[in-house]
XYZ file of C-alpha atoms in Angstrom:
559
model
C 99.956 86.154 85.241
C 100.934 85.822 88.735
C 104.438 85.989 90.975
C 102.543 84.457 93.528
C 102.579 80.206 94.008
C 100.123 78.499 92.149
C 98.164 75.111 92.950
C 99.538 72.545 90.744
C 97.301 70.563 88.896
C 96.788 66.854 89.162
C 99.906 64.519 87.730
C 97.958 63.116 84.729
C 101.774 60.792 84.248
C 101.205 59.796 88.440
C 97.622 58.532 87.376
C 98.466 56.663 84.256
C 101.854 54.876 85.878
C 99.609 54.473 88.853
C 97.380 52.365 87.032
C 99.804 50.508 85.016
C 101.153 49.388 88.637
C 97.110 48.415 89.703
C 96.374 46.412 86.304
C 99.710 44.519 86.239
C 100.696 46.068 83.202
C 103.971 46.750 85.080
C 105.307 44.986 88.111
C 107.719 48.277 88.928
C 108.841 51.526 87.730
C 111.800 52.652 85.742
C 112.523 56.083 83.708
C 115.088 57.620 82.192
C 116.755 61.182 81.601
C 118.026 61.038 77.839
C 119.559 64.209 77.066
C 121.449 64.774 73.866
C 125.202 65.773 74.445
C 125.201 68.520 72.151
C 124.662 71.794 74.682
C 124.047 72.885 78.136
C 120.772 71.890 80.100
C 118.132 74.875 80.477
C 115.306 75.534 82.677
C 112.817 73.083 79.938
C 115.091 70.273 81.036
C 114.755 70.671 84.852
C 110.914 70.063 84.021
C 111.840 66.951 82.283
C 114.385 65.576 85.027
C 111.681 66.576 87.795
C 109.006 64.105 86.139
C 111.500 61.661 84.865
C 113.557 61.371 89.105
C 110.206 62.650 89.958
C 107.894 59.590 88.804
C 110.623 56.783 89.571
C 111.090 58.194 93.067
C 107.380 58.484 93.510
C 107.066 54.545 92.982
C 109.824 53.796 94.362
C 111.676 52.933 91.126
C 115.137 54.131 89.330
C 115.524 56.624 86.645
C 118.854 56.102 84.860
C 121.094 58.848 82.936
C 121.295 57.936 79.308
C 123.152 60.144 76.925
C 121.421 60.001 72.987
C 125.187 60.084 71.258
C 123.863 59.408 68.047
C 125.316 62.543 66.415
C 128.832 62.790 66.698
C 128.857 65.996 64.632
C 127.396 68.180 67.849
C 128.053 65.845 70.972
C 131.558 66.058 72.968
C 132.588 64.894 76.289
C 132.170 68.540 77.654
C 128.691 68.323 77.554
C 128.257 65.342 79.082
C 130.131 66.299 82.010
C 128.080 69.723 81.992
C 124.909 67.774 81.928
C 126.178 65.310 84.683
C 126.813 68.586 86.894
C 123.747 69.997 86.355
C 121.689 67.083 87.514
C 123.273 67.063 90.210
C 123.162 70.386 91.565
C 119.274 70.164 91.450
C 119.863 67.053 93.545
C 119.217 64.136 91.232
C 121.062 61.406 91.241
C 120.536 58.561 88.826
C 120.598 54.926 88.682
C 122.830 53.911 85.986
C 124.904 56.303 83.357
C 124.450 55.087 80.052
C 124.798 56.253 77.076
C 123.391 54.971 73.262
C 126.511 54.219 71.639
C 126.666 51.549 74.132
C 123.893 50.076 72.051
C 125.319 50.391 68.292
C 126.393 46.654 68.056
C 122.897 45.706 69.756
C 121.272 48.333 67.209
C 123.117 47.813 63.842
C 122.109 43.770 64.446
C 118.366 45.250 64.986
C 118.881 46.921 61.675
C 120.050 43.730 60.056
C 116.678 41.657 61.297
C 114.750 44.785 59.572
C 116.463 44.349 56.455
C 116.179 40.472 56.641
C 112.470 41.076 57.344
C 111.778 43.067 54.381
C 111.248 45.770 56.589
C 114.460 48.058 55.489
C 115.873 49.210 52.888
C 118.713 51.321 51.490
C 117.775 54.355 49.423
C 120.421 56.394 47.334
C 118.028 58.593 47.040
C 119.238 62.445 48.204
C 118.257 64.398 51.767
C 116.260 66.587 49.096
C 114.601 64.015 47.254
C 113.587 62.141 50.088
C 111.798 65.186 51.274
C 110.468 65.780 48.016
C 108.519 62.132 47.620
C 107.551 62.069 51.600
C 104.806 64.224 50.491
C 102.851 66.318 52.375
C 100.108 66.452 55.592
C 97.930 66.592 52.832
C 99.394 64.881 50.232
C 100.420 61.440 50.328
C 104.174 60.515 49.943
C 105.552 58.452 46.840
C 107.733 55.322 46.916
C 111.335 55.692 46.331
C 112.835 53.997 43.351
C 114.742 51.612 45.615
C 112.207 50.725 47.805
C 111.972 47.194 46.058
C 115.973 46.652 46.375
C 115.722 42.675 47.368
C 116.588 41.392 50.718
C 120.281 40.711 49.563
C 121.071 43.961 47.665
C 120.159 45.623 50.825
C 122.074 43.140 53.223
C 125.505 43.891 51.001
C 124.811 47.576 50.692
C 124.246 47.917 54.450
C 127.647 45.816 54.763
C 129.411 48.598 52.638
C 127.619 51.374 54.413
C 129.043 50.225 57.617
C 132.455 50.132 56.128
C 133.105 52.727 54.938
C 132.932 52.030 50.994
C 130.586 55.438 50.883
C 130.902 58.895 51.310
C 128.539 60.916 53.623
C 124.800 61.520 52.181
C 125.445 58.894 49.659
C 122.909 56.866 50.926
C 120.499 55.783 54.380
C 118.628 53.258 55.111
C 115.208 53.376 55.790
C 112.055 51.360 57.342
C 109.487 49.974 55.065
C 106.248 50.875 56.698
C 103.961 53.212 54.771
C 104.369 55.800 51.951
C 100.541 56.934 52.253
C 100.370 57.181 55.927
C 98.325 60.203 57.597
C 101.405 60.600 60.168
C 104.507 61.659 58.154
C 106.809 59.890 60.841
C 105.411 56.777 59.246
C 106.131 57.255 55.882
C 109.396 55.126 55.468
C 111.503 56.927 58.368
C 115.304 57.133 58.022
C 117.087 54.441 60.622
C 120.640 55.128 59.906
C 123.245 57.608 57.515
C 126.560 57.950 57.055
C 128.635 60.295 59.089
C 132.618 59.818 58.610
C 133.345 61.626 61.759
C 134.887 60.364 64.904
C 132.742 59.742 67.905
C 133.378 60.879 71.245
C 133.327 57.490 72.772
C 133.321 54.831 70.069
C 136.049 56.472 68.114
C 136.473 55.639 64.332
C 134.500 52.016 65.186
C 131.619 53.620 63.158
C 131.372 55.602 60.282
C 127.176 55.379 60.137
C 124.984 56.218 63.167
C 121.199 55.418 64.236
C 118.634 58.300 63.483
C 116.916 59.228 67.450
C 113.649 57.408 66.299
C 115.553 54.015 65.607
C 117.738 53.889 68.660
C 115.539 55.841 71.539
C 112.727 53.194 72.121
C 115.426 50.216 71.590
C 117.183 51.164 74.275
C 114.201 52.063 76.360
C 113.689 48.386 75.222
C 116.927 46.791 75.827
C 117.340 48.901 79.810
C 114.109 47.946 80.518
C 112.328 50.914 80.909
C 108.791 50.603 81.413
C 107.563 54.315 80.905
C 109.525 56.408 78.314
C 108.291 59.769 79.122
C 108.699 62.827 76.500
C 107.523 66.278 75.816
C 104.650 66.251 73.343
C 107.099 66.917 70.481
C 107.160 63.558 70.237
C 103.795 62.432 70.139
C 103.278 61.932 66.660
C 106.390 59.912 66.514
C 105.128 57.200 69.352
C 103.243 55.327 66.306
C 106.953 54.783 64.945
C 108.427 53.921 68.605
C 105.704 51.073 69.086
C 106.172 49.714 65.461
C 109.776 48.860 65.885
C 109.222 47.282 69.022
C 106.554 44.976 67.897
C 108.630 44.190 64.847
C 111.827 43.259 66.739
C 109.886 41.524 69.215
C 110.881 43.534 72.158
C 109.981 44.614 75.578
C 107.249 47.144 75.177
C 108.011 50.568 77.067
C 104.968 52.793 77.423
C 105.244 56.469 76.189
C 104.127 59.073 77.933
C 104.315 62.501 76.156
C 103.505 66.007 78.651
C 103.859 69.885 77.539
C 107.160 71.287 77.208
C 107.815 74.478 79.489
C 107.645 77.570 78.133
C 108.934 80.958 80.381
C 108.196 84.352 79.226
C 111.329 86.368 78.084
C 113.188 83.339 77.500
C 113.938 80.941 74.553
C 114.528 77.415 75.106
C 115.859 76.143 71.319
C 119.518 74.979 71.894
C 119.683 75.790 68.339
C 119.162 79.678 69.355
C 120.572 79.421 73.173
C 123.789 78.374 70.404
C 123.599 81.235 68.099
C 123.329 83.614 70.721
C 126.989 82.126 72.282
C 128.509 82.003 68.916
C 126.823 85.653 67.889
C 128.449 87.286 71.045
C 124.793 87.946 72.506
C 126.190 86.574 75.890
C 129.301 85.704 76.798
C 129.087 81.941 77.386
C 126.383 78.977 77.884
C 126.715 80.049 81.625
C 126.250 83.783 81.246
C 123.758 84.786 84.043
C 121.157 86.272 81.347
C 120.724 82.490 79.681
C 118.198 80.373 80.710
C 120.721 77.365 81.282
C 121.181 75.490 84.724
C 124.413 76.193 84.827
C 124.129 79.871 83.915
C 121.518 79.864 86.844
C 123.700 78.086 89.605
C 126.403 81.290 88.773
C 123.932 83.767 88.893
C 122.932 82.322 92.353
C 119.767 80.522 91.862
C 119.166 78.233 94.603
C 118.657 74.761 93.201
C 115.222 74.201 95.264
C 113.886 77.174 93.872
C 113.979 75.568 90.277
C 112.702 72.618 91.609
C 109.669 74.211 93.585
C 109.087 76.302 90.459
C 108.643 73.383 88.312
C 106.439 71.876 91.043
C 103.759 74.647 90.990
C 104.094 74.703 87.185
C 102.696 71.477 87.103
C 102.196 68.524 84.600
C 100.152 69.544 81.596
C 99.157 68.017 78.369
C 98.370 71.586 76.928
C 101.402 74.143 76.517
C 101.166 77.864 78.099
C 103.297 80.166 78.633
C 104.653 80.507 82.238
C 105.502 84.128 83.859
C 108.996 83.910 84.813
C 108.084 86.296 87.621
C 107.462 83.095 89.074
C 110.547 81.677 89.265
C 112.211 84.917 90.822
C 109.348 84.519 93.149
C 110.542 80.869 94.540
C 114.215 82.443 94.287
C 113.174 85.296 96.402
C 111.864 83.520 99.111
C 114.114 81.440 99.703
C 116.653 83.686 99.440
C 114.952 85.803 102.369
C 115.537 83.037 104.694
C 118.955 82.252 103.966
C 120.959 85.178 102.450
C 123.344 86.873 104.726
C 122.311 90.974 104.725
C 125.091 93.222 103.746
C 125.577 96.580 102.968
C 126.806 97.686 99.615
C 126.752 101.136 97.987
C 126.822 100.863 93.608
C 126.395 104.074 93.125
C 128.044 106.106 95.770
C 128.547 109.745 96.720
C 130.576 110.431 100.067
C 129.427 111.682 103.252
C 131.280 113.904 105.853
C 129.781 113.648 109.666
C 130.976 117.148 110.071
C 130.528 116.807 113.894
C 131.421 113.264 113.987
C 135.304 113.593 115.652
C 138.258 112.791 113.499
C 140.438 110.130 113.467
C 137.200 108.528 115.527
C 136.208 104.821 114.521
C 133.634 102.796 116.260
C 131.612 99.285 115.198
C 127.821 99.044 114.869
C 126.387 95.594 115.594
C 124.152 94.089 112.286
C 122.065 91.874 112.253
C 122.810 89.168 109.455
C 119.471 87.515 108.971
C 116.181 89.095 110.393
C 114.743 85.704 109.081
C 116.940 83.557 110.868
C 117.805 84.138 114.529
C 120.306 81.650 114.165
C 122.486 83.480 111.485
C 124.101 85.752 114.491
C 125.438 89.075 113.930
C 128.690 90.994 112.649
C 130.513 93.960 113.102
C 130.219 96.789 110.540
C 133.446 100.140 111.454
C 131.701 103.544 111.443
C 133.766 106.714 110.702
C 133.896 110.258 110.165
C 133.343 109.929 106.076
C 131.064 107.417 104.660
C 129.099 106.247 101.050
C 125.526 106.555 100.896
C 123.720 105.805 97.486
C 123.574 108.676 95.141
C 119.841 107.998 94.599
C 119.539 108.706 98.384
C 119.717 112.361 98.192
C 118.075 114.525 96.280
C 118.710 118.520 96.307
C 115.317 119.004 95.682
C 113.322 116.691 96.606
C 109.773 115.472 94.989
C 106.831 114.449 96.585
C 106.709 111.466 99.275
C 110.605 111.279 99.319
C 112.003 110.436 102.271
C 115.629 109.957 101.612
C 118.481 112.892 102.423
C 118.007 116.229 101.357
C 119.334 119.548 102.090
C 118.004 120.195 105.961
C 116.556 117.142 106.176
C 117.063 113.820 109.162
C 117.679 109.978 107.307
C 118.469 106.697 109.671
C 121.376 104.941 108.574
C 120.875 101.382 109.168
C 122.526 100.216 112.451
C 124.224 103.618 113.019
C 122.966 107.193 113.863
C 120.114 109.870 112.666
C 122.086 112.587 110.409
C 121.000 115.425 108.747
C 122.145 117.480 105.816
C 123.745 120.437 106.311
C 125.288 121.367 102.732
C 126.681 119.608 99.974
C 129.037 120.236 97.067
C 128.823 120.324 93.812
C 131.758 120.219 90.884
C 131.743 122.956 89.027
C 131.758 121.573 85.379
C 129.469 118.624 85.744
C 127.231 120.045 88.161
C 127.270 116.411 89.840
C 126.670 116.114 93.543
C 130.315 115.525 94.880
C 130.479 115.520 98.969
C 127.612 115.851 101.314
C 128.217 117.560 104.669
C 125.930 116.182 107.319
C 125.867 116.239 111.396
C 124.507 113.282 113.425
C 123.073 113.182 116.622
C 125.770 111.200 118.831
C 122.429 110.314 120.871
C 120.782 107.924 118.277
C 123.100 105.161 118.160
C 121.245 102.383 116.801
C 118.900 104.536 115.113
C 116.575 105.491 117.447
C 115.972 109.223 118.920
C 115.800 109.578 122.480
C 113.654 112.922 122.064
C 110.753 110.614 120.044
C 111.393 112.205 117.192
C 110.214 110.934 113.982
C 112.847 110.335 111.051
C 110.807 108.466 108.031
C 113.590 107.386 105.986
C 116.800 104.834 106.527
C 119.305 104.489 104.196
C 122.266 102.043 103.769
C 125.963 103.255 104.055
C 129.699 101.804 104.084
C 132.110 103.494 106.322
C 134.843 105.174 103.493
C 138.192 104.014 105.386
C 136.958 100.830 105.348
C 135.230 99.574 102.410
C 135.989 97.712 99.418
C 135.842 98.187 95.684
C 133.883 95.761 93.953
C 132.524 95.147 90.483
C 128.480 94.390 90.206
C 126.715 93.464 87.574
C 122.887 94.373 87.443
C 121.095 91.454 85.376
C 117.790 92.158 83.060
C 115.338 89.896 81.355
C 117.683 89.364 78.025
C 114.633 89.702 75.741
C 112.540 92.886 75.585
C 109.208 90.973 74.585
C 107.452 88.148 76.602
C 107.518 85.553 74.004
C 110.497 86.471 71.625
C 109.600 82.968 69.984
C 106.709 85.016 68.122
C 107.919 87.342 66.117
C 106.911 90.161 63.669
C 107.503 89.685 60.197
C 110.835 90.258 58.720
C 112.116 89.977 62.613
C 114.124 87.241 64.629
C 114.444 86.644 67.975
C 117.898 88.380 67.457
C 115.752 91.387 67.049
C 114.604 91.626 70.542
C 117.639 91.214 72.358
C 117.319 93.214 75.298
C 120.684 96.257 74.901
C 120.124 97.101 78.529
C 119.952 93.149 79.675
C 123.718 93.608 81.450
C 124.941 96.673 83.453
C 128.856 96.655 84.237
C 129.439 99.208 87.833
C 132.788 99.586 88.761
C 133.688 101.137 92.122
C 130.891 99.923 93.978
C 132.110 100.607 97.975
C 131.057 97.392 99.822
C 131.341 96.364 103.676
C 134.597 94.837 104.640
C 133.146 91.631 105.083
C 132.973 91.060 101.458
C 136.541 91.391 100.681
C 136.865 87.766 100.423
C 133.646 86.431 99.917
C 133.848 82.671 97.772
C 132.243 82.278 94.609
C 129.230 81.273 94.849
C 128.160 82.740 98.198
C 124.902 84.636 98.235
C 123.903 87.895 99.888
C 121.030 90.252 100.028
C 122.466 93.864 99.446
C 119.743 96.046 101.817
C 117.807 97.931 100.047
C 119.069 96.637 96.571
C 118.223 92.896 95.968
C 120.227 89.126 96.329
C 123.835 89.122 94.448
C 126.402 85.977 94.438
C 129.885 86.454 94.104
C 131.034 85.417 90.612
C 133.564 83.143 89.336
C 135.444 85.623 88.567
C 135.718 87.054 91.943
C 139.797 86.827 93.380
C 140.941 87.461 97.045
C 140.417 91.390 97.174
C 138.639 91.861 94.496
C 135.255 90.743 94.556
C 132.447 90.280 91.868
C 128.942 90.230 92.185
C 125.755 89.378 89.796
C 122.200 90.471 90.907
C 119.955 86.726 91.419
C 116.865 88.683 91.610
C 115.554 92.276 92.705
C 113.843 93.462 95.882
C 110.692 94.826 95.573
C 111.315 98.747 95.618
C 108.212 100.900 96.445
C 109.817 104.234 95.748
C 111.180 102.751 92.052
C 107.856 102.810 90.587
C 106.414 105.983 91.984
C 109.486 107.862 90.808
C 108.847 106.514 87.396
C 105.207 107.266 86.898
C-alpha cells in the first residue's frame, strides 16, 4: 500500500450510462442519493454521493436527495438534517429533497394491485418461521401455509393490517414469486409489516411500513430515475427490483451496483459506528477518531481532500481494502498550501536567555505560509524566558541529534542562535525543570554572521506572552488494519485502539491563537495540522491534530 496518489481506473458506471445515452436507452440522466435516516454519513457514503452527483453532473443530469424513511424505529429528523449538512460540506447540492414516505399512499395502492394480481399475500406466519421455510443457498425454501389465502382474504387482511386491528409481528405481507428460487431474495420477499410506532414525518397516518426492496425501485420508478446506482450489496437483490417493476408496469430504472469502500483501521457498519457511541468508545458520532463526515469536518479535514481521495480510489466492481494513509495524504497536501504556520509548544520546558536583558521584549517577523506568498506575515514577541519542546533537549544526547543539549548551538525559528549553558533539574523527580541558555544578539533571524554552522532549529513561544491551550493528539482508533476480521472469540470491540486519544493540558501557544474560531486550521511547525475545536471559547482555545507531519528524527529514535 501506498500514501502516494494513485491512477484511477476507468469509470466502468461512465461507460455503461454512456452507452445507455448512445443506444437511446435513455434520452438523459438522473440519480439519486438515498440514504437511510437512521445515523451519521461516513467516509463509504462520500464514495456513494461522488458517483451518484458525480455521474448526473458528468451528463449533465440531476441527482436528487431521497431519504429511505421506511423504518420509523431508527430514523429521526436529526439525522436528516445531519445528512443534509454533510452533503453539503463536500459541496453537493441536489436536485430535489425527497423522501419515501412521500410515496406510502402511491406504494400501499402498488401493494393492493399485487394482491389483486395474485402476486401478494399475507402470511401469519412468525419472523422465525419465515426464516425457517426460506430454506437455504442450498436448499430450496418451502411454501408457507397461507400462501394460497384467496385474492379477497388477502385484500381484507391487508385492510386490517393497515388499520391497526393487529399487533406488531402478527403478520406481513409478502410477494408471490418463487419458493425454489437459486437467489434467496426471490423466494417470496417480505413487502410490508407492522410497526405501531410514530413516524417522523407521517405521524400516526401509518401503523405498517414498506420493506427497502418494495419501496426503493418504486420510487426510483415513480421520480424517474433512469440509473439507480448501489454498492454491490445489492446485487443479488436487482432480480427482485426488476420484477416489481415489470409487474406494476412501471418505468424501468437501470441498476448499477459498484464495490463498497473499505479503509484500513476503520469500520464502516452503522450498526458498530452505533455501538461504539452508545458503548462510550468515542464520545459522539462526530468524535474526531470516527470515520463519519461530520466527525471529519471537526477534526479539520478539508472537504476536497475526501473528494480527491475518493477520486483516486476509483470505481471498482471488486472490493479491496484501501490504505487510509491515503486519505491523510490528500489532507496533507492540501493542508500545506493553505494552513496558516504557527508555533505551539505541547510539551514544554522553559528557557532563560541568561544574557538576553530583562524586562527586554522585541517581535520577530514569521512567515505564515512558505506555500503561499500571498498569506503575508505576523508578528511573534520575543523575551527573556521562553518554551521550547521538552523533546528538544536532551542532557545526553544520542547519535545524529541535533536538538539542545548541554554546550550545544539550536536556531529558534525566526529568532536567534542560543546555546545551553546549564539546566536544572527538581530534585525528587529528576525532571528537567529550567534551561539556562545565552544567544548571540548577532543572529537575529537565525543566521550567524561568523558562517557558523548550527544544524538544528527548534520552535519556541515567548513565556510572557503565550497562551494555554488544550490539544488533543488523534490515533488510528483501531490497532489492526482490518478490525472487520477478527480472531476467534474476538470483536471489533477487542481492538479498540487505548492510546487512539491523548488529552495535553498546558500546551503554551503563540498569542495569535488566543482567539482562533472553530474550525480554523493551522500547521503547528514541527508538529503536524490541528483545527480549533468546537469546544474552543474566547481565551481558551482547543485544538485536535487533522493529520501528522512527517518526522525524520521520530523513527530513528524509535529503532
Amino acid at each position: 500500500m501506498t500514501n502516494e496518489p494513485i491512477t484511477p481506473p476507468s469509470n466502468f458506471i461512465h461507460e455503461a450510462v454512456e452507452e445507455d445515452l448512445h443506444t437511446g436507452r435513455f434520452d438523459h440522466v438522473q440519480t439519486r442519493f438515498p440514504p437511510e435516516p437512521n445515523g451519521y454519513l461516513h467516509i463509504g457514503h462520500a464514495k456513494a454521493l461522488c458517483i451518484d452527483f458525480g455521474i448526473a453532473e458528468a451528463f449533465n443530469g440531476v441527482c436528487n436527495l431521497r431519504f429511505d424513511d421506511t423504518n420509523p424505529v431508527k430514523e429521526d429528523t436529526e439525522y436528516v438534517d445531519a445528512i443534509k449538512e454533510d452533503i453539503q460540506w463536500l459541496g453537493f447540492q441536489w436536485g430535489q429533497e425527497l423522501y419515501a414516505s412521500d410515496y406510502f399512499d402511491t406504494l400501499y395502492d402498488f401493494a393492493v394491485e399485487l394482491i389483486k394480481k395474485g402476486k401478494a399475500y399475507v402470511d401469519d406466519l412468525t419472523a422465525d418461521q419465515i426464516r425457517e421455510y426460506r430454506g437455504t443457498l442450498t436448499e430450496p425454501g418451502k411454501d408457507s401455509p397461507w400462501r394460497n389465502r384467496s385474492v379477497e382474504e388477502n385484500m381484507a387482511l391487508f385492510e386490517k393490517m393497515r388499520n391497526g386491528e393487529f399487533p406488531d409481528g402478527a403478520c406481513v405481507l409478502r410477494a408471490k414469486i418463487d419458493m425454489a428460487s437459486s437467489n434467496i431474495n426471490m423466494r417470496d420477499p417480505t413487502m410490508y409489516r407492522i410497526i405501531h410506532t410514530p413516524h417522523h414525518r407521517t405521524g400516526n397516518k401509518w401503523c405498517i411500513y414498506p420493506m427497502y426492496d418494495f419501496a426503493h425501485g418504486q420510487s426510483d420508478s415513480v421520480e424517474g430515475v433512469t440509473h439507480s446506482l448501489c454498492d454491490l450489496a445489492y446485487e443479488d437483490h436487482r432480480p427482485l427490483y426488476n420484477w416489481f417493476l415489470d409487474e406494476l408496469g412501471l418505468f424501468k430504472t437501470r441498476q448499477i451496483e459498484f464495490a463498497r469502500l473499505n479503509v484500513t483501521y476503520t469500520i464502516l457498519s452503522k450498526r458498530f459506528l452505533r455501538q461504539l457511541v452508545a458503548d462510550h468508545f468515542v464520545s459522539g458520532w462526530d468524535d474526531p477518531r470516527m470515520p463519519t463526515l461530520c466527525a471529519m469536518r471537526r477534526r479539520g479535514y478539508p472537504p476536497k481532500a475526501v473528494r480527491n481521495f475518493i477520486e483516486q480510489v476509483g470505481v471498482a466492481k471488486n472490493e479491496n481494502l484501501i490504505d487510509v494513509g491515503l486519505l491523510e495524504f490528500n489532507v496533507r497536501d492540501l493542508l500545506n498550501k493553505s494552513a496558516v504556520r504557527v508555533l505551539a509548544v505541547l510539551n514544554p520546558v522553559k528557557v532563560v536567555i541568561t544574557n538576553y536583558p530583562e524586562g527586554k521584549a522585541e517581535e520577530l517577523e514569521a512567515v505564515n505560509n512558505p506555500e503561499d506568498p500571498e498569506a503575508g506575515t505576523r508578528l511573534l514577541p520575543f523575551s527573556r524566558e521562553l518554551y521550547i519542546e521538552q523533546d528538544d533537549f536532551r542532557e545526553e544526547p544520542p547519535p545524529k541529534y541535533f536538538r539542545l543539549a548541554p554546550g550545544r548551538e539550536v536556531r529558534l525559528r525566526y529568532g536567534y542562535i542560543i546555546k545551553c549553558e546549564d539546566f536544572v533539574k527538581n530534585p525528587t523527580t529528576g525532571e528537567i525543570e529550567e534551561i539556562h541558555c545565552t544567544y548571540d544578539p548577532q543572529t537575529r533571524g537565525g543566521y550567524a554572521p561568523d558562517g557558523r554552522k548550527v544544524q538544528g532549529t527548534i520552535h519556541w513561544v515567548s513565556a510572557a506572552q503565550a497562551v494555554d491551550g488544550e490539544v488533543r493528539m488523534y490515533d488510528r482508533l483501531f490497532t489492526v488494519q482490518n478490525p472487520n476480521k477478527v480472531e476467534e472469540d474476538k470483536t471489533y470491540k477487542d481492538y479498540v485502539n487505548p492510546d487512539s486519544l491523548k488529552v495535553l493540558t498546558g500546551c503554551k501557544l503563540e498569542p495569535n491563537l488566543a482567539n482562533a474560531k472553530a474550525g480554523t486550521q493551522f500547521q503547528f511547525e514541527r508538529k503536524g495540522f490541528f483545527c480549533a475545536d468546537l469546544d474552543t471559547q474566547p481565551g481558551k482555545p482547543v485544538f485536535n491534530l487533522t493529520v501528522s507531519l512527517r518526522d525524520s528524527w521520530a523513527k530513528i529514535e524509535n529503532k
